Short mmCIF file of C-alpha atoms and ligand atoms in Angstrom, two decimals:
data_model
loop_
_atom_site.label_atom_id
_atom_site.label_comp_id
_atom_site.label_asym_id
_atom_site.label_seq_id
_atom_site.Cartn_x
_atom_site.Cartn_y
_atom_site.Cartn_z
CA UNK A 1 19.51 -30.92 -4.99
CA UNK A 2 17.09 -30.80 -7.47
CA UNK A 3 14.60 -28.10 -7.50
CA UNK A 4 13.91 -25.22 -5.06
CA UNK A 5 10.89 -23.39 -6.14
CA UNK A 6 9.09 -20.24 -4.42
CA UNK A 7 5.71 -19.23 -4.40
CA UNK A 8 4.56 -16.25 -2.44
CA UNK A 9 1.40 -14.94 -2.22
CA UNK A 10 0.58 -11.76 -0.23
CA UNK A 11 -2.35 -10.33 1.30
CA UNK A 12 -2.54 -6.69 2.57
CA UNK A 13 -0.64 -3.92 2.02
CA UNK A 14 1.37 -1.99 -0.87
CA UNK A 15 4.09 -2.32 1.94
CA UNK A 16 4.28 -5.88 2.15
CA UNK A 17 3.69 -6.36 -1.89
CA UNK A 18 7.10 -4.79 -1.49
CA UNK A 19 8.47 -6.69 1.29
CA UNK A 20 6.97 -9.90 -0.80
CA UNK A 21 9.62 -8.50 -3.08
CA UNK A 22 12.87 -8.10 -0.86
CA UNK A 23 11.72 -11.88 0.61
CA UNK A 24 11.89 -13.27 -3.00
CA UNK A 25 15.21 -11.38 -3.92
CA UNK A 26 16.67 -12.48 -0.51
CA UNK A 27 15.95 -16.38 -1.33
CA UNK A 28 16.67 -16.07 -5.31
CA UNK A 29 20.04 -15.24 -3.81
CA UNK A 30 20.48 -18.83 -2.37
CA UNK A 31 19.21 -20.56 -5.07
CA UNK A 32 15.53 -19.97 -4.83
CA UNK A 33 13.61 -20.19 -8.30
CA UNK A 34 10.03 -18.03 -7.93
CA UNK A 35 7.15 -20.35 -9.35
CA UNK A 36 3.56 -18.79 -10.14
CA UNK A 37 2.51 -22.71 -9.98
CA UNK A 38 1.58 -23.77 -6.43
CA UNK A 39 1.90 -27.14 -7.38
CA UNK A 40 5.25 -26.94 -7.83
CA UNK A 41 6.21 -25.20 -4.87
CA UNK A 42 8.94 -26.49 -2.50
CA UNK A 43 8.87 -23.55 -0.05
CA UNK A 44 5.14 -21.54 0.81
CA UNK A 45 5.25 -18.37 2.00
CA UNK A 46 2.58 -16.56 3.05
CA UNK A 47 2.85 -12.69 3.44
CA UNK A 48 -0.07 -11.85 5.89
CA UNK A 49 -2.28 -8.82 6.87
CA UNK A 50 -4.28 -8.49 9.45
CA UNK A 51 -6.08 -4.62 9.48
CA UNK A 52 -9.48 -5.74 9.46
CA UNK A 53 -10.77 -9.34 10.62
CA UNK A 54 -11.56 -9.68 6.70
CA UNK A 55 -7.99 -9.78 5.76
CA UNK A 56 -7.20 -11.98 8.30
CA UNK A 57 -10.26 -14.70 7.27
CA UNK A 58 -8.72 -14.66 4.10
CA UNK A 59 -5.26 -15.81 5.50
CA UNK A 60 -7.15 -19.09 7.31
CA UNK A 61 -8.84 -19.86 4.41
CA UNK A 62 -5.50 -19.67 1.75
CA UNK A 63 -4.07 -21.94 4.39
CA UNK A 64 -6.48 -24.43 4.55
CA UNK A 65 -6.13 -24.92 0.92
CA UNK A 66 -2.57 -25.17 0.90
CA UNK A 67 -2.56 -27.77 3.86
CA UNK A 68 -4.07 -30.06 1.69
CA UNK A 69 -0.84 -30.05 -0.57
CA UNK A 70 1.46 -30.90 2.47
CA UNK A 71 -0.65 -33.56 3.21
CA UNK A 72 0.13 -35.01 -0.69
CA UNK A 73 3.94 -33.38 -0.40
CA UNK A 74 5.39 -34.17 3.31
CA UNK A 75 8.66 -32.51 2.22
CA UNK A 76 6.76 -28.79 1.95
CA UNK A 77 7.58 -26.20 3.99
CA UNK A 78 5.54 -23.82 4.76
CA UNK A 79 5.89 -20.31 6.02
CA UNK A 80 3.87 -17.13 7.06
CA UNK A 81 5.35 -13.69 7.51
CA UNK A 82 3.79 -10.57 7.80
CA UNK A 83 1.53 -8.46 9.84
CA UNK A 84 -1.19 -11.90 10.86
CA UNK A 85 2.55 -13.40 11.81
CA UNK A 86 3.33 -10.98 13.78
CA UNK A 87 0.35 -10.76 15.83
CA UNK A 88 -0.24 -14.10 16.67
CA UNK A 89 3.55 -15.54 17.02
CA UNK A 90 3.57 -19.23 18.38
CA UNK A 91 -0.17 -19.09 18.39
CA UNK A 92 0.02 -19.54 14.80
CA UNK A 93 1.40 -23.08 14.90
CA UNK A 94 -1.51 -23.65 17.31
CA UNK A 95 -4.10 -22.80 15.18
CA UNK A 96 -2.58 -23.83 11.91
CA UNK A 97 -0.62 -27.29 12.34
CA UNK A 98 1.11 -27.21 9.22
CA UNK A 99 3.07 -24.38 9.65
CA UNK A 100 6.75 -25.24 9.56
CA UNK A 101 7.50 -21.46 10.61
CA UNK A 102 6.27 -18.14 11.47
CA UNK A 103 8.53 -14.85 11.15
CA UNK A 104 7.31 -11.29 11.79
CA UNK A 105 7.76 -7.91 10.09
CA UNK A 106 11.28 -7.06 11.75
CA UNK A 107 12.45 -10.14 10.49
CA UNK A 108 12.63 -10.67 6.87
CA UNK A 109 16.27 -10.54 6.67
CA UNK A 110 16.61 -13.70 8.28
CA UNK A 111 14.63 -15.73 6.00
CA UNK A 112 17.39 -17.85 4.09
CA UNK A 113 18.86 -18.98 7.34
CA UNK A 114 15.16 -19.76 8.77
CA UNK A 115 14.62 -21.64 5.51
CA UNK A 116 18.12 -23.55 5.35
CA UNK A 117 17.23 -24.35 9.03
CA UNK A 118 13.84 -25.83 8.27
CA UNK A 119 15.55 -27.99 5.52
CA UNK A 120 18.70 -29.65 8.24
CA UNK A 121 15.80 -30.39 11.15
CA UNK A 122 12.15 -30.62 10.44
CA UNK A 123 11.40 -28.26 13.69
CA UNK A 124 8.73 -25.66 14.36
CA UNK A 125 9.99 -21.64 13.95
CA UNK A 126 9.18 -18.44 15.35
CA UNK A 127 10.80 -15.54 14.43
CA UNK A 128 8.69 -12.68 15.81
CA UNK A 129 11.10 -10.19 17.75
CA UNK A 130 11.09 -6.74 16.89
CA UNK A 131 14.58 -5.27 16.59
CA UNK A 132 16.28 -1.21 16.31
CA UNK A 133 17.63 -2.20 13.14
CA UNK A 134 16.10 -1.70 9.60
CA UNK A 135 17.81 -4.69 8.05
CA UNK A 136 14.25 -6.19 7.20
CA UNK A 137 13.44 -2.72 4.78
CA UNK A 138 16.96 -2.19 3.38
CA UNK A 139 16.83 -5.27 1.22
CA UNK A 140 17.64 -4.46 -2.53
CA UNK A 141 14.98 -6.43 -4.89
CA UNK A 142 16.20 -6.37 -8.01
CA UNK A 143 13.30 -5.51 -10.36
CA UNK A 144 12.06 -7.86 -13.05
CA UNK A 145 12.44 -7.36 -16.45
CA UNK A 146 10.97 -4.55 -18.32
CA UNK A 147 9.47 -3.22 -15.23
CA UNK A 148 9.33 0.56 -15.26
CA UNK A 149 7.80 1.86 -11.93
CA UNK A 150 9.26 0.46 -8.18
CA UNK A 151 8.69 0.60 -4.63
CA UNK A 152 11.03 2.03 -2.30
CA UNK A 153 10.64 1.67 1.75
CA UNK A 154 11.72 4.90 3.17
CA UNK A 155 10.71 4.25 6.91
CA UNK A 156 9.58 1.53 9.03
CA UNK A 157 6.67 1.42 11.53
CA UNK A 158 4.34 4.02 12.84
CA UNK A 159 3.83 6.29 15.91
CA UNK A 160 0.03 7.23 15.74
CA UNK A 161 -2.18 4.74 17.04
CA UNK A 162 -5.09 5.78 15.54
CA UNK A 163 -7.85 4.21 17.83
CA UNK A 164 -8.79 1.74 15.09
CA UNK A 165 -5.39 0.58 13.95
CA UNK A 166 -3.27 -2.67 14.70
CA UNK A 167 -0.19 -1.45 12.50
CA UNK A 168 1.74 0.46 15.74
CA UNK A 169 1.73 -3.29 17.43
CA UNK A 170 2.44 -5.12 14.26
CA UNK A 171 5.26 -2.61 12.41
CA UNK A 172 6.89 -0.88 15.76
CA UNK A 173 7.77 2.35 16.11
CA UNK A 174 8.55 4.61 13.22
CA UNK A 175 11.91 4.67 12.15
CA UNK A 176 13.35 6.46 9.06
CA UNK A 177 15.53 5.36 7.27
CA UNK A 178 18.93 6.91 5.80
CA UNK A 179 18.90 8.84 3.12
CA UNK A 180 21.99 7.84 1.48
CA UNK A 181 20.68 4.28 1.75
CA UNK A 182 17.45 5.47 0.07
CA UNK A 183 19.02 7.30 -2.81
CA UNK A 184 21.80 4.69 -3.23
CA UNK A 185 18.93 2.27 -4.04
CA UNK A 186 17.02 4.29 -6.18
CA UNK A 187 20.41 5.20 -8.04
CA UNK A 188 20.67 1.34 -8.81
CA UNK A 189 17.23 1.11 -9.35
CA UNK A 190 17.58 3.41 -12.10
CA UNK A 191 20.29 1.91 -13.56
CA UNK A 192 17.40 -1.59 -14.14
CA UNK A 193 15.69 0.99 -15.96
CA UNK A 194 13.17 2.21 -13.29
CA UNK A 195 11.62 5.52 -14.38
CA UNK A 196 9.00 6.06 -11.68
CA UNK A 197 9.74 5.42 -7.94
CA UNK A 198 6.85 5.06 -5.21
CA UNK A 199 8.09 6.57 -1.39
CA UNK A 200 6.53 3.98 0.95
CA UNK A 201 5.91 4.51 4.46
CA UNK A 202 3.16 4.21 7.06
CA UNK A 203 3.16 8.05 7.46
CA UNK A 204 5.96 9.15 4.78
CA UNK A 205 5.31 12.98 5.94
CA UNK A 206 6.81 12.32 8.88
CA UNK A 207 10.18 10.74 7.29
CA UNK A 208 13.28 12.20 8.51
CA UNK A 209 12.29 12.72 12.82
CA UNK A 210 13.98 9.80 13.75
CA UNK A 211 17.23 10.60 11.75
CA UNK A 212 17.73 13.95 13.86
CA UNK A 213 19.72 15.49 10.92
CA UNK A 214 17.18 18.11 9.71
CA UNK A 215 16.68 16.32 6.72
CA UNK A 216 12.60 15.94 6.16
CA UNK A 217 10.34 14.73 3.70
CA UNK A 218 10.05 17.46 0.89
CA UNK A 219 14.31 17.35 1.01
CA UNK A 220 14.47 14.04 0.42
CA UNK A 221 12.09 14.11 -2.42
CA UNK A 222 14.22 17.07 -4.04
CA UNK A 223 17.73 14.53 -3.61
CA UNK A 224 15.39 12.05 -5.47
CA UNK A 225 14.51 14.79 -7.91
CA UNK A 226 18.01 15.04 -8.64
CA UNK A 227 19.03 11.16 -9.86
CA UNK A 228 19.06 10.47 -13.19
CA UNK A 229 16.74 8.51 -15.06
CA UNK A 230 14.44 8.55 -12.51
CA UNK A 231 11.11 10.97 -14.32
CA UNK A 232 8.29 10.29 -11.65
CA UNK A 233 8.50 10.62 -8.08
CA UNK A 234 4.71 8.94 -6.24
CA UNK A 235 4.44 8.42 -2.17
CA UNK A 236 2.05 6.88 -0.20
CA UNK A 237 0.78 7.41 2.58
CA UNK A 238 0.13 11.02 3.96
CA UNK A 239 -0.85 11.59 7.06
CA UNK A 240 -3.45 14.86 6.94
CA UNK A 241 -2.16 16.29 10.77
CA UNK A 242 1.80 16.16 9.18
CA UNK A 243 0.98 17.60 5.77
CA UNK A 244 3.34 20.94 5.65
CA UNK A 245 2.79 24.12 3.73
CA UNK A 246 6.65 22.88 2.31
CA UNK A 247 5.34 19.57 1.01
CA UNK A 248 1.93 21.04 -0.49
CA UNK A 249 4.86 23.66 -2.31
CA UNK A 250 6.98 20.81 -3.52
CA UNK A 251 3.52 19.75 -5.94
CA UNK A 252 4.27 23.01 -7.55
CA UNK A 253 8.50 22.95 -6.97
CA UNK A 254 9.10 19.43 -7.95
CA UNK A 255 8.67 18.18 -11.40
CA UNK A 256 8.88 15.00 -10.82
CA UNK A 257 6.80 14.63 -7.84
CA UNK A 258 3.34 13.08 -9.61
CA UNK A 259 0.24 15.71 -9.34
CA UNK A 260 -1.75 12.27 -6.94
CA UNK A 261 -1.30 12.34 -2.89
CA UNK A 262 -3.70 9.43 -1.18
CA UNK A 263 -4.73 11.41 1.93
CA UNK A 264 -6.63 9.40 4.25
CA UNK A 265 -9.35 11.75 6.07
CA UNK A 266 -11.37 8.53 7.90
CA UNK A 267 -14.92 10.35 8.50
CA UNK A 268 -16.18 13.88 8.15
CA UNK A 269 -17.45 14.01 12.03
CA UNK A 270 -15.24 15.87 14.55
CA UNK A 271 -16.52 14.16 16.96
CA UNK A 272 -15.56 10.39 15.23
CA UNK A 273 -11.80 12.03 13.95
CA UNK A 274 -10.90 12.57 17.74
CA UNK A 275 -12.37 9.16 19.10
CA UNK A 276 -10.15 7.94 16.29
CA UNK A 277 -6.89 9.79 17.59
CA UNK A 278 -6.23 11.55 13.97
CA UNK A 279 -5.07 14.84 15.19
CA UNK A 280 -7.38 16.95 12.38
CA UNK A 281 -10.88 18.45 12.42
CA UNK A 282 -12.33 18.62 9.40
CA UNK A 283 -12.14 22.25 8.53
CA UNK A 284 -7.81 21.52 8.76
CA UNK A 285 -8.27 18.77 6.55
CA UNK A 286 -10.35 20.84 3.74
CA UNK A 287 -8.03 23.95 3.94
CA UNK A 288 -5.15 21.90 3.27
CA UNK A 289 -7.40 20.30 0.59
CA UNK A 290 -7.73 23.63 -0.77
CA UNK A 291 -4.06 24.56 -0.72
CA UNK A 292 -3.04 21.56 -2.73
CA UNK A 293 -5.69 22.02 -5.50
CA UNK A 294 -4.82 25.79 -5.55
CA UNK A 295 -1.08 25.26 -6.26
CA UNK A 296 -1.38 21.99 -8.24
CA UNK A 297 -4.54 22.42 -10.03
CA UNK A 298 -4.21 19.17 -11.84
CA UNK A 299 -3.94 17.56 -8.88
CA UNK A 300 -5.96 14.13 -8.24
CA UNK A 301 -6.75 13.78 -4.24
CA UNK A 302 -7.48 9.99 -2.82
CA UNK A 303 -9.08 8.72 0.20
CA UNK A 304 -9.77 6.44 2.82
CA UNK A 305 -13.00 6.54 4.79
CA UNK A 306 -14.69 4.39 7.19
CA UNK A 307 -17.99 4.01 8.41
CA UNK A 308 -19.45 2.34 11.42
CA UNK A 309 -16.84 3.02 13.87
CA UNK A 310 -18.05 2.64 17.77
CA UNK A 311 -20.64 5.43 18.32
CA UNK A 312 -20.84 7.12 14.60
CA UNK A 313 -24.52 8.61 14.71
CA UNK A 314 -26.56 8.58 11.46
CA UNK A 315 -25.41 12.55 12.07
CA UNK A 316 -21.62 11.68 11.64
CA UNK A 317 -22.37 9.77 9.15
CA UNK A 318 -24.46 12.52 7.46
CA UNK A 319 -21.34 14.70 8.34
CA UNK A 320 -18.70 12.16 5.98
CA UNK A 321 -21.40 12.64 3.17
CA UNK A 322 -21.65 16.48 3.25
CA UNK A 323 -17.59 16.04 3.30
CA UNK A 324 -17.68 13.82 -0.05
CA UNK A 325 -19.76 16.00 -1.22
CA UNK A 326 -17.67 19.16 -0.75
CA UNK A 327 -13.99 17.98 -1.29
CA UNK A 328 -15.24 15.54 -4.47
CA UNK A 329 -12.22 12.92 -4.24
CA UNK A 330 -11.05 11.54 -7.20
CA UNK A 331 -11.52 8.12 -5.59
CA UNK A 332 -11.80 6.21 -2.51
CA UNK A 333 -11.15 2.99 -0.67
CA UNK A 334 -14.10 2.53 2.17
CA UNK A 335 -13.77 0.40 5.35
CA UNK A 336 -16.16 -1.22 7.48
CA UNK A 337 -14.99 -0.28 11.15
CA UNK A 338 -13.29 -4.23 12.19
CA UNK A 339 -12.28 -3.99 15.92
CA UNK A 340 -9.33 -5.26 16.41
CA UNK A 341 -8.21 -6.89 19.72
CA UNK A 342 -5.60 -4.37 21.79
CA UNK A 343 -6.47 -1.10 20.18
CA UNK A 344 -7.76 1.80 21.67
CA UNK A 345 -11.20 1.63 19.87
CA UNK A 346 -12.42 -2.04 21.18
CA UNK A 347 -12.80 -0.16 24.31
CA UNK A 348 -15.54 2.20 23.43
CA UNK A 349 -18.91 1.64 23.66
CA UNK A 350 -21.84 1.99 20.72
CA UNK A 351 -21.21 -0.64 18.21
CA UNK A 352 -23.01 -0.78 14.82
CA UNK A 353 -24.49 -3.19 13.75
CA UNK A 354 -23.27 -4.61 10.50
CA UNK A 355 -26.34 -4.54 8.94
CA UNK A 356 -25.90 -0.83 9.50
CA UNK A 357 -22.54 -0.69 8.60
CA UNK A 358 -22.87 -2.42 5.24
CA UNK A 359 -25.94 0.04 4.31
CA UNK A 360 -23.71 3.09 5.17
CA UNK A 361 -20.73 2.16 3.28
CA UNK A 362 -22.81 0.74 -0.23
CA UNK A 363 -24.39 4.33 0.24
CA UNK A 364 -21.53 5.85 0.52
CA UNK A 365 -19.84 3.78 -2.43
CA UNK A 366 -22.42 4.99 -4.77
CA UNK A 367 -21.97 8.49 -4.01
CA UNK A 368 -18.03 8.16 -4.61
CA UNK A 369 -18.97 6.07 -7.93
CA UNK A 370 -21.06 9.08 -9.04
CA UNK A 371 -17.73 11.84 -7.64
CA UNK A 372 -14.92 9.40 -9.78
CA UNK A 373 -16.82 9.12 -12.97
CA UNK A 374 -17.23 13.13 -12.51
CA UNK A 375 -13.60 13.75 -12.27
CA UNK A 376 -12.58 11.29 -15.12
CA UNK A 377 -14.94 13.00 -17.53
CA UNK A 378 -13.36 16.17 -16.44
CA UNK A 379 -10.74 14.53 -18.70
CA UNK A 380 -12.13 14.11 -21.28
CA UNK A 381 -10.33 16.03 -24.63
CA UNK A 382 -7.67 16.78 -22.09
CA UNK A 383 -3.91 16.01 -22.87
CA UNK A 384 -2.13 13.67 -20.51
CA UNK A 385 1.42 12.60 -20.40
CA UNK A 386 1.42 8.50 -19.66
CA UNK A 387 4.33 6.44 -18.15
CA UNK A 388 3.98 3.37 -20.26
CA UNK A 389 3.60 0.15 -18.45
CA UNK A 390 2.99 -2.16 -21.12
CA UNK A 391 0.00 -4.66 -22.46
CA UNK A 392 -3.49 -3.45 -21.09
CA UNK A 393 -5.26 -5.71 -19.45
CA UNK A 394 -8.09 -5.42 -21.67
CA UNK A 395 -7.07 -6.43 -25.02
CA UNK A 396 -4.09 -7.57 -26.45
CA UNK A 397 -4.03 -5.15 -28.93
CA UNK A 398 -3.63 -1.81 -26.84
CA UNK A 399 -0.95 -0.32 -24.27
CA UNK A 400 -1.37 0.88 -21.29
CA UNK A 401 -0.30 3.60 -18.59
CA UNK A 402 -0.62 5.47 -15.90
CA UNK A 403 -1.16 9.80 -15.80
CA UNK A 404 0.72 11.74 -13.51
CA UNK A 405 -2.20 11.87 -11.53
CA UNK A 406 -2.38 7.78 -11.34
CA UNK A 407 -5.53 6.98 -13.73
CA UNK A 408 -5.26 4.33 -16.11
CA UNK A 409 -5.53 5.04 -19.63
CA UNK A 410 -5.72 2.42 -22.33
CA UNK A 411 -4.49 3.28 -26.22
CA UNK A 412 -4.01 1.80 -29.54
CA UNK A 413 -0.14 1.78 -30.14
CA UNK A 414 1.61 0.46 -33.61
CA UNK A 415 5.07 0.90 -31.80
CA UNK A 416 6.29 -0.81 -28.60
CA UNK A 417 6.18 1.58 -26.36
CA UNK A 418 6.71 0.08 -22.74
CA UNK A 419 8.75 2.22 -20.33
CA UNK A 420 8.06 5.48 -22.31
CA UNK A 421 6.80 8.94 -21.40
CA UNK A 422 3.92 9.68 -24.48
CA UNK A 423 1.38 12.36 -24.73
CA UNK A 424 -2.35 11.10 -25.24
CA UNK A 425 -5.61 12.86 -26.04
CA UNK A 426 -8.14 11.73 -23.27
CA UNK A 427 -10.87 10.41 -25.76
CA UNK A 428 -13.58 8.20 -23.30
CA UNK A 429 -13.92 8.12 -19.65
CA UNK A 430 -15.56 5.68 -17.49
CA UNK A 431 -15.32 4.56 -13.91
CA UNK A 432 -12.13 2.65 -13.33
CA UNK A 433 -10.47 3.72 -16.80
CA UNK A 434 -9.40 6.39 -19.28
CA UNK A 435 -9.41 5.75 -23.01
CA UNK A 436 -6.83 8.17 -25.11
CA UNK A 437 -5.23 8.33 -28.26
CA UNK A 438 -1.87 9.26 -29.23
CA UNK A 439 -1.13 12.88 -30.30
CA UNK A 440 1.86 13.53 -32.54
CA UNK A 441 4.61 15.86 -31.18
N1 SAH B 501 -0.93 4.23 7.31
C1 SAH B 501 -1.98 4.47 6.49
C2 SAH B 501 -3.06 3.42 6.37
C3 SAH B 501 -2.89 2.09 6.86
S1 SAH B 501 -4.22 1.02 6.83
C4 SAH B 501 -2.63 5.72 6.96
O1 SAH B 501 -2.51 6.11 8.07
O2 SAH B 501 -3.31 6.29 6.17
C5 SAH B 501 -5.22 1.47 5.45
C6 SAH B 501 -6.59 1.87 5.81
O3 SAH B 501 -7.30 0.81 6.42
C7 SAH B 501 -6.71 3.00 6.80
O4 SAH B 501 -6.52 4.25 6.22
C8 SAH B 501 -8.11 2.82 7.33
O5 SAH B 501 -9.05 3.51 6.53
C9 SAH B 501 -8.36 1.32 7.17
N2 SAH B 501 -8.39 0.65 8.48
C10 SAH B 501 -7.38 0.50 9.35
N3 SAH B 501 -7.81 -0.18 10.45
C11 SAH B 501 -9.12 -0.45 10.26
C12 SAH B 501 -10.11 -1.11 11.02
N4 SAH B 501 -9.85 -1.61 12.24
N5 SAH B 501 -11.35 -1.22 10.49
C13 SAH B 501 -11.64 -0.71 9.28
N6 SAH B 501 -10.75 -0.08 8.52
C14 SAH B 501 -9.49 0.05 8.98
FE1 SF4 B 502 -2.64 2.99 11.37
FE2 SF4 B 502 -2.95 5.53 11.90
FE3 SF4 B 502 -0.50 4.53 11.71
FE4 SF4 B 502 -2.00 4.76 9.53
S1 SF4 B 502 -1.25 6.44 10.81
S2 SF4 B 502 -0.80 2.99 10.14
S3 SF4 B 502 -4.06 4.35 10.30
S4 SF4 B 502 -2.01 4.03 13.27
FE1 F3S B 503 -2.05 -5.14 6.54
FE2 F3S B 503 0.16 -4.83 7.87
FE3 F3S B 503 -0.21 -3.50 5.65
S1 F3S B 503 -1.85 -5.08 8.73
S2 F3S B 503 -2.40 -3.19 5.62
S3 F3S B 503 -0.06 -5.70 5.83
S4 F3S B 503 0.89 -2.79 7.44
#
């Protein structure tokens, strides 16, 4: 056999970027070489998301382009995984004939004998049962060289069904998973020279229910606390309803847990957070806003929001403003509502128009522009400690890396400095980036 080249592209999700990961480490095992060169791909895979009908779009259109190749390369396979996978099932190879197989999120461990089937019979595969196990998260991917900062899956799925939200239907049921699995992994990961580890889960705050041992969130954080090597402890997501008093301590306990949480409040309204099914009113979400910022004060709070969902007034919208306003994230990803078929939320009445939609969310944009710039310039003369991640993207002349709180700061360096902790004086801010300078211990 002469080659076998891999190229993966993924759409979505810092979950599936990871699971992109695991599928790559699982193949490199039997002989798969990862190629950044489409062209000289043997095997396709496709990683999918499908939160919002934009994601999905995207999907079609990457496939269209890649069809072409198959028709120039009969021998390609071609395969989509992922949450657009998962969803549609055989209805895939319907709408896209030159798929040679389709596996969902519960099945990533199967992927080298999917692929080694593919290659004995030229037959059409779906792979799209969900199962109790978490073989599909437990894969080790080794990281690549020089890396410093890694993913690590701590639980599988979600319970919530927020009104809006395909991920229940596409992930399963939350599951948690181990903790001797999770700290075993980070242990190795360490060992590659990982200094910074990122929790991943759907709603991490939750970790630990499923396991029926006691063991919750802010305890497994402390065991990770504990391994050596590893410096920086980051976790994403949060949901605001499980957010404890314990876990808002452990910012203040935990030395290595990073002064950042992403917190996803949605809208401002009452009224829209329980069409939504998020189990908060606003005033819970701000006290808990205040408790973090009054026992971390460094501490760098993160958002999603989105606007236009089925019968948000220009009054709730009003009422996500005045929010902004008060709580002042540090920065924020914004949504246009997308229904998606089977939730909860394609069932209520008063859609906006998208017209609408796109005027409330630019608006909104601009404000948040206006709030992140703010908080960087706060920054400004400040000392910050950086986890080096190497060249900045830039110029080719500085370094970059990441604060505790997770801003980007670009520096001049003379020394190679990749995978250290250095202290820089916060010289420039601007929107998306920090500018510092090194200050001698
Ligand atoms: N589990 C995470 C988020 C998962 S999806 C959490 O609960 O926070 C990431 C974000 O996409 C969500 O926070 C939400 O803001 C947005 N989103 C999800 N479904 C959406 C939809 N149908 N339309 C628009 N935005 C959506
Ligand atoms: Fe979706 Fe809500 Fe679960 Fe997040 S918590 S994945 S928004 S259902
Ligand atoms: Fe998309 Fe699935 Fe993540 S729908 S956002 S890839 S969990």
């Amino acid at each position: 056999m002469k080659n076998k080249y891999l190229y993966i592209q993924t759409f979505g999700c810092q979950m599936n970027v990871h699971d992109s990961e695991q599928m790559a480490a699982l193949l490199a095992q039997v002989g798969w070489k990862i190629t950044d060169n489409l062209k000289l791909a043997d095997l396709i895979l496709l990683n999918t998301c499908s939160i919002r009908e934009k994601a999905a779009h995207k999907v079609y259109s990457e496939l269209g382009r890649i069809g072409k190749l198959k028709e120039q390369n009969p021998e390609l396979i071609i395969g989509v995984g992922g949450c657009l996978a998962q969803h549609l099932g055989t209805k895939f190879h319907k709408k896209v004939r030159h798929l040679d197989f389709v596996f969902g999120t519960h099945n990533i461990h199967r992927l080298p004998q999917l692929v080694a089937a593919i290659r004995k019979k030229r037959e059409k595969i779906t792979q799209v049962d969900f199962h109790k196990s978490l073989n599909s998260i437990g894969v080790f991917a080794p990281p690549q060289s020089g890396a410093v900062s890694a993913f690590v899956t701590i639980m599988q799925g979600c319970n919530n069904f927020c009104a809006y939200c395909v991920v229940p239907y596409l992930r399963g049921p939350e599951m948690s998973r181990p903790p001797d699995d999770i700290i075993e992994e980070i242990r190795k990961l360490a060992d590659c020279g990982i200094r910074e580890v990122t929790l991943l889960g759907q709603n991490v705050n939750s970790y630990g229910k499923t396991l029926g041992n006691g063991l919750n969130f802010t305890a497994l954080i402390k065991k990770i606390g504990k391994i050596s090597g590893i410096e920086r402890i980051r976790f994403t997501t949060s949901h605001p309803r499980d957010l404890s008093p314990e876990l808002i301590n452990c910012f203040a306990e935990e030395e290595k847990l990073c002064e950042h949480i992403h917190l996803p409040v949605q809208s401002g309204s009452n009224r829209i957070l329980a069409l939504m099914n998020r189990g908060y009113t606003v005033e819970e979400y701000m006290k808990k806003v205040d408790h973090l910022r009054k026992l971390s004060p460094q501490i760098s709070i993160t958002s999603d929001i989105i606007v236009g969902f089925p019968g948000e007034t220009q009054n709730d919208y009003q009422e996500t403003i005045d929010m902004m306003e008060k709580i002042r994230f540090d920065s924020i990803f914004s949504f246009k509502y997308s229904e998606r078929k089977g939730t909860a939320a394609q069932k209520l009445e008063g859609r906006i128009e998208e017209c609408e939609k796109l005027r409330r969310l630019q608006q909104l944009q601009a404000l948040q522009d206006g709030h992140t710039l703010e908080a960087n310039l706060a920054l400004e003369g400040s000392q910050q400690e950086l986890l080096v991640e190497g060249k900045s993207k830039n110029s080719e002349n500085d370094l970059m890396g990441r604060t505790r709180s997770w801003k980007i700061v670009n520096f001049k360096s003379e020394s190679e400095l990749t995978d250290k902790r250095v202290k820089v004086k916060i010289s420039k801010a601007y929107l998306h980036s920090l500018r510092g300078k090194i200050v001698d211990d």
